[in-house]
PDB file of C-alpha atoms in Angstrom:
ATOM      1  CA  UNK C   1       4.876 -13.950   7.740  1.00 43.00           C
ATOM      2  CA  UNK C   2       1.956 -13.446   5.228  1.00 49.00           C
ATOM      3  CA  UNK C   3      -0.071 -16.092   3.875  1.00 55.00           C
ATOM      4  CA  UNK C   4      -0.093 -16.792   0.278  1.00 64.00           C
ATOM      5  CA  UNK C   5      -3.185 -15.961  -1.481  1.00 66.00           C
ATOM      6  CA  UNK C   6      -3.791 -16.115  -5.554  1.00 73.00           C
ATOM      7  CA  UNK C   7      -6.188 -14.746  -7.261  1.00 80.00           C
ATOM      8  CA  UNK C   8      -8.481 -17.633  -7.106  1.00 82.00           C
ATOM      9  CA  UNK C   9      -8.894 -17.059  -3.359  1.00 83.00           C
ATOM     10  CA  UNK C  10     -10.255 -13.300  -3.784  1.00 91.00           C
ATOM     11  CA  UNK C  11     -14.254 -12.420  -4.475  1.00 93.00           C
ATOM     12  CA  UNK C  12     -15.382 -10.568  -7.431  1.00 93.00           C
ATOM     13  CA  UNK C  13     -14.850  -7.310  -5.530  1.00 93.00           C
ATOM     14  CA  UNK C  14     -11.196  -7.997  -4.559  1.00 93.00           C
ATOM     15  CA  UNK C  15     -10.471  -9.530  -8.155  1.00 95.00           C
ATOM     16  CA  UNK C  16     -12.031  -6.172  -9.493  1.00 94.00           C
ATOM     17  CA  UNK C  17      -9.274  -3.870  -7.910  1.00 92.00           C
ATOM     18  CA  UNK C  18      -6.776  -6.125  -8.178  1.00 94.00           C
ATOM     19  CA  UNK C  19      -7.394  -6.010 -12.084  1.00 94.00           C
ATOM     20  CA  UNK C  20      -7.552  -1.862 -11.494  1.00 93.00           C
ATOM     21  CA  UNK C  21      -3.881  -1.978  -9.747  1.00 93.00           C
ATOM     22  CA  UNK C  22      -2.659  -4.447 -12.311  1.00 94.00           C
ATOM     23  CA  UNK C  23      -4.278  -1.992 -15.041  1.00 92.00           C
ATOM     24  CA  UNK C  24      -2.773   0.977 -14.192  1.00 90.00           C
ATOM     25  CA  UNK C  25       1.084  -0.561 -13.304  1.00 89.00           C
ATOM     26  CA  UNK C  26       1.462  -1.416 -16.499  1.00 88.00           C
ATOM     27  CA  UNK C  27       0.169   1.260 -18.211  1.00 86.00           C
ATOM     28  CA  UNK C  28       2.688   3.708 -20.654  1.00 78.00           C
ATOM     29  CA  UNK C  29       1.762   6.888 -19.249  1.00 78.00           C
ATOM     30  CA  UNK C  30       2.485   7.089 -15.659  1.00 74.00           C
ATOM     31  CA  UNK C  31       1.407  11.414 -15.567  1.00 75.00           C
ATOM     32  CA  UNK C  32      -1.633  10.633 -13.959  1.00 76.00           C
ATOM     33  CA  UNK C  33      -1.205   7.844 -11.119  1.00 74.00           C
ATOM     34  CA  UNK C  34      -4.350   5.886  -9.938  1.00 81.00           C
ATOM     35  CA  UNK C  35      -4.843   6.759  -6.143  1.00 80.00           C
ATOM     36  CA  UNK C  36      -7.405   4.219  -5.062  1.00 82.00           C
ATOM     37  CA  UNK C  37      -9.177   3.983  -1.468  1.00 82.00           C
ATOM     38  CA  UNK C  38      -9.902   0.215  -0.513  1.00 82.00           C
ATOM     39  CA  UNK C  39     -12.280   0.574   2.558  1.00 80.00           C
ATOM     40  CA  UNK C  40     -14.024  -1.784   4.659  1.00 82.00           C
ATOM     41  CA  UNK C  41     -14.565  -3.318   8.345  1.00 84.00           C
ATOM     42  CA  UNK C  42     -12.067  -5.550   9.726  1.00 81.00           C
ATOM     43  CA  UNK C  43     -12.314  -9.087   8.105  1.00 84.00           C
ATOM     44  CA  UNK C  44     -13.003  -8.110   5.101  1.00 85.00           C
ATOM     45  CA  UNK C  45     -10.311  -9.052   2.876  1.00 86.00           C
ATOM     46  CA  UNK C  46      -8.319  -5.961   2.425  1.00 85.00           C
ATOM     47  CA  UNK C  47      -4.909  -7.544   3.561  1.00 84.00           C
ATOM     48  CA  UNK C  48      -5.623 -10.722   1.468  1.00 87.00           C
ATOM     49  CA  UNK C  49      -6.080  -7.713  -1.588  1.00 90.00           C
ATOM     50  CA  UNK C  50      -2.727  -6.137  -0.684  1.00 87.00           C
ATOM     51  CA  UNK C  51      -1.159  -9.774  -0.431  1.00 88.00           C
ATOM     52  CA  UNK C  52      -2.130 -10.665  -3.234  1.00 91.00           C
ATOM     53  CA  UNK C  53      -1.176  -7.210  -5.348  1.00 91.00           C
ATOM     54  CA  UNK C  54       2.663  -7.607  -4.190  1.00 89.00           C
ATOM     55  CA  UNK C  55       2.474 -11.033  -5.043  1.00 90.00           C
ATOM     56  CA  UNK C  56       1.246 -10.282  -8.753  1.00 91.00           C
ATOM     57  CA  UNK C  57       3.658  -6.615  -8.872  1.00 90.00           C
ATOM     58  CA  UNK C  58       6.518  -8.165  -6.908  1.00 88.00           C
ATOM     59  CA  UNK C  59       8.296  -7.092  -4.129  1.00 83.00           C
ATOM     60  CA  UNK C  60      10.690  -4.862  -5.906  1.00 84.00           C
ATOM     61  CA  UNK C  61       8.180  -2.594  -6.982  1.00 87.00           C
ATOM     62  CA  UNK C  62       6.126  -2.031  -4.167  1.00 84.00           C
ATOM     63  CA  UNK C  63       6.574  -0.213  -1.034  1.00 82.00           C
ATOM     64  CA  UNK C  64       3.997  -1.757   2.047  1.00 82.00           C
ATOM     65  CA  UNK C  65       3.709   0.448   4.765  1.00 80.00           C
ATOM     66  CA  UNK C  66       0.485   0.974   7.483  1.00 75.00           C
ATOM     67  CA  UNK C  67      -0.046   4.021   9.493  1.00 71.00           C
ATOM     68  CA  UNK C  68       0.737   2.123  12.681  1.00 64.00           C
ATOM     69  CA  UNK C  69       3.504  -0.356  13.818  1.00 59.00           C
ATOM     70  CA  UNK C  70       0.724  -3.477  14.017  1.00 60.00           C
ATOM     71  CA  UNK C  71      -0.903  -2.581  10.422  1.00 59.00           C
ATOM     72  CA  UNK C  72       2.468  -2.178   9.130  1.00 54.00           C
ATOM     73  CA  UNK C  73       3.222  -5.743  10.641  1.00 63.00           C
ATOM     74  CA  UNK C  74       0.160  -7.162   9.209  1.00 64.00           C
ATOM     75  CA  UNK C  75       0.911  -6.650   5.769  1.00 63.00           C
ATOM     76  CA  UNK C  76       4.634  -7.500   6.012  1.00 67.00           C
ATOM     77  CA  UNK C  77       5.644  -4.064   6.112  1.00 66.00           C
ATOM     78  CA  UNK C  78       6.898  -0.910   7.977  1.00 74.00           C
ATOM     79  CA  UNK C  79       5.396   2.187   9.394  1.00 72.00           C
ATOM     80  CA  UNK C  80       4.634   5.281   7.276  1.00 71.00           C
ATOM     81  CA  UNK C  81       7.089   6.952   9.879  1.00 66.00           C
ATOM     82  CA  UNK C  82       9.503   4.375   9.348  1.00 72.00           C
ATOM     83  CA  UNK C  83       9.437   4.268   5.080  1.00 70.00           C
ATOM     84  CA  UNK C  84       9.339   8.124   5.102  1.00 70.00           C
ATOM     85  CA  UNK C  85      11.693   8.875   7.756  1.00 69.00           C
ATOM     86  CA  UNK C  86       9.732  11.046   9.553  1.00 69.00           C
ATOM     87  CA  UNK C  87       9.596  11.945  13.259  1.00 66.00           C
ATOM     88  CA  UNK C  88       6.266  11.425  14.431  1.00 65.00           C
ATOM     89  CA  UNK C  89       7.090  13.913  17.522  1.00 68.00           C
ATOM     90  CA  UNK C  90       7.962  16.771  14.894  1.00 66.00           C
ATOM     91  CA  UNK C  91       5.923  19.391  13.617  1.00 66.00           C
ATOM     92  CA  UNK C  92       8.797  20.566  10.775  1.00 62.00           C
ATOM     93  CA  UNK C  93       8.173  18.522   7.760  1.00 58.00           C
ATOM     94  CA  UNK C  94       6.358  19.712   4.774  1.00 59.00           C
ATOM     95  CA  UNK C  95       7.902  18.203   1.605  1.00 59.00           C
ATOM     96  CA  UNK C  96       8.570  14.661   1.788  1.00 60.00           C
ATOM     97  CA  UNK C  97      10.193  12.937  -0.620  1.00 61.00           C
ATOM     98  CA  UNK C  98       9.626   9.234  -1.158  1.00 60.00           C
ATOM     99  CA  UNK C  99      13.210   7.472  -0.432  1.00 62.00           C
ATOM    100  CA  UNK C 100      15.400   6.100  -3.371  1.00 65.00           C
ATOM    101  CA  UNK C 101      13.467   3.269  -5.049  1.00 70.00           C
ATOM    102  CA  UNK C 102      14.413   3.152  -8.789  1.00 71.00           C
ATOM    103  CA  UNK C 103      11.698   0.274  -9.541  1.00 80.00           C
ATOM    104  CA  UNK C 104       8.726   1.541  -7.669  1.00 79.00           C
ATOM    105  CA  UNK C 105       5.163   1.121  -9.228  1.00 84.00           C
ATOM    106  CA  UNK C 106       3.071   1.396  -6.048  1.00 84.00           C
ATOM    107  CA  UNK C 107       2.903   3.033  -2.460  1.00 81.00           C
ATOM    108  CA  UNK C 108       0.626   1.134  -0.473  1.00 82.00           C
ATOM    109  CA  UNK C 109      -0.250   2.884   2.446  1.00 78.00           C
ATOM    110  CA  UNK C 110      -2.744   0.323   4.923  1.00 74.00           C
ATOM    111  CA  UNK C 111      -4.839   1.992   7.555  1.00 67.00           C
ATOM    112  CA  UNK C 112      -4.687   4.861   5.849  1.00 64.00           C
ATOM    113  CA  UNK C 113      -8.191   6.089   7.731  1.00 58.00           C
ATOM    114  CA  UNK C 114      -6.769   6.948  10.739  1.00 59.00           C
ATOM    115  CA  UNK C 115      -3.728   8.524   9.485  1.00 62.00           C
ATOM    116  CA  UNK C 116      -4.314  12.338  10.345  1.00 58.00           C
ATOM    117  CA  UNK C 117      -3.076  14.953   8.160  1.00 56.00           C
ATOM    118  CA  UNK C 118      -2.622  17.689  10.575  1.00 56.00           C
ATOM    119  CA  UNK C 119       0.985  18.768  11.255  1.00 50.00           C
TER     120      UNK C 119
END
């Protein structure tokens, strides 16, 4: 289970990330969605930011996944493969639609830096 964090627990850099995401979530024009990469060494608070974002936006509006089972578990999510119904051993997937999620506002992928684009 994730630890509860509030905005008061965030550093100024983490708070800037949270505010940027919340600004995008609440904007009316959704034709140009935010693509944001948050990087940093282990222990720098990326998971804390993810948990605060989910708390602020609401779990009903967020899909959280990780590139590995451990990354998924660390953020109380699943793997990219399970969310998108991908077979990691198949090369036959070209167009991959997100699963139906009528209230989706955010897709968060933890540990994206170790994810390959190769088929």
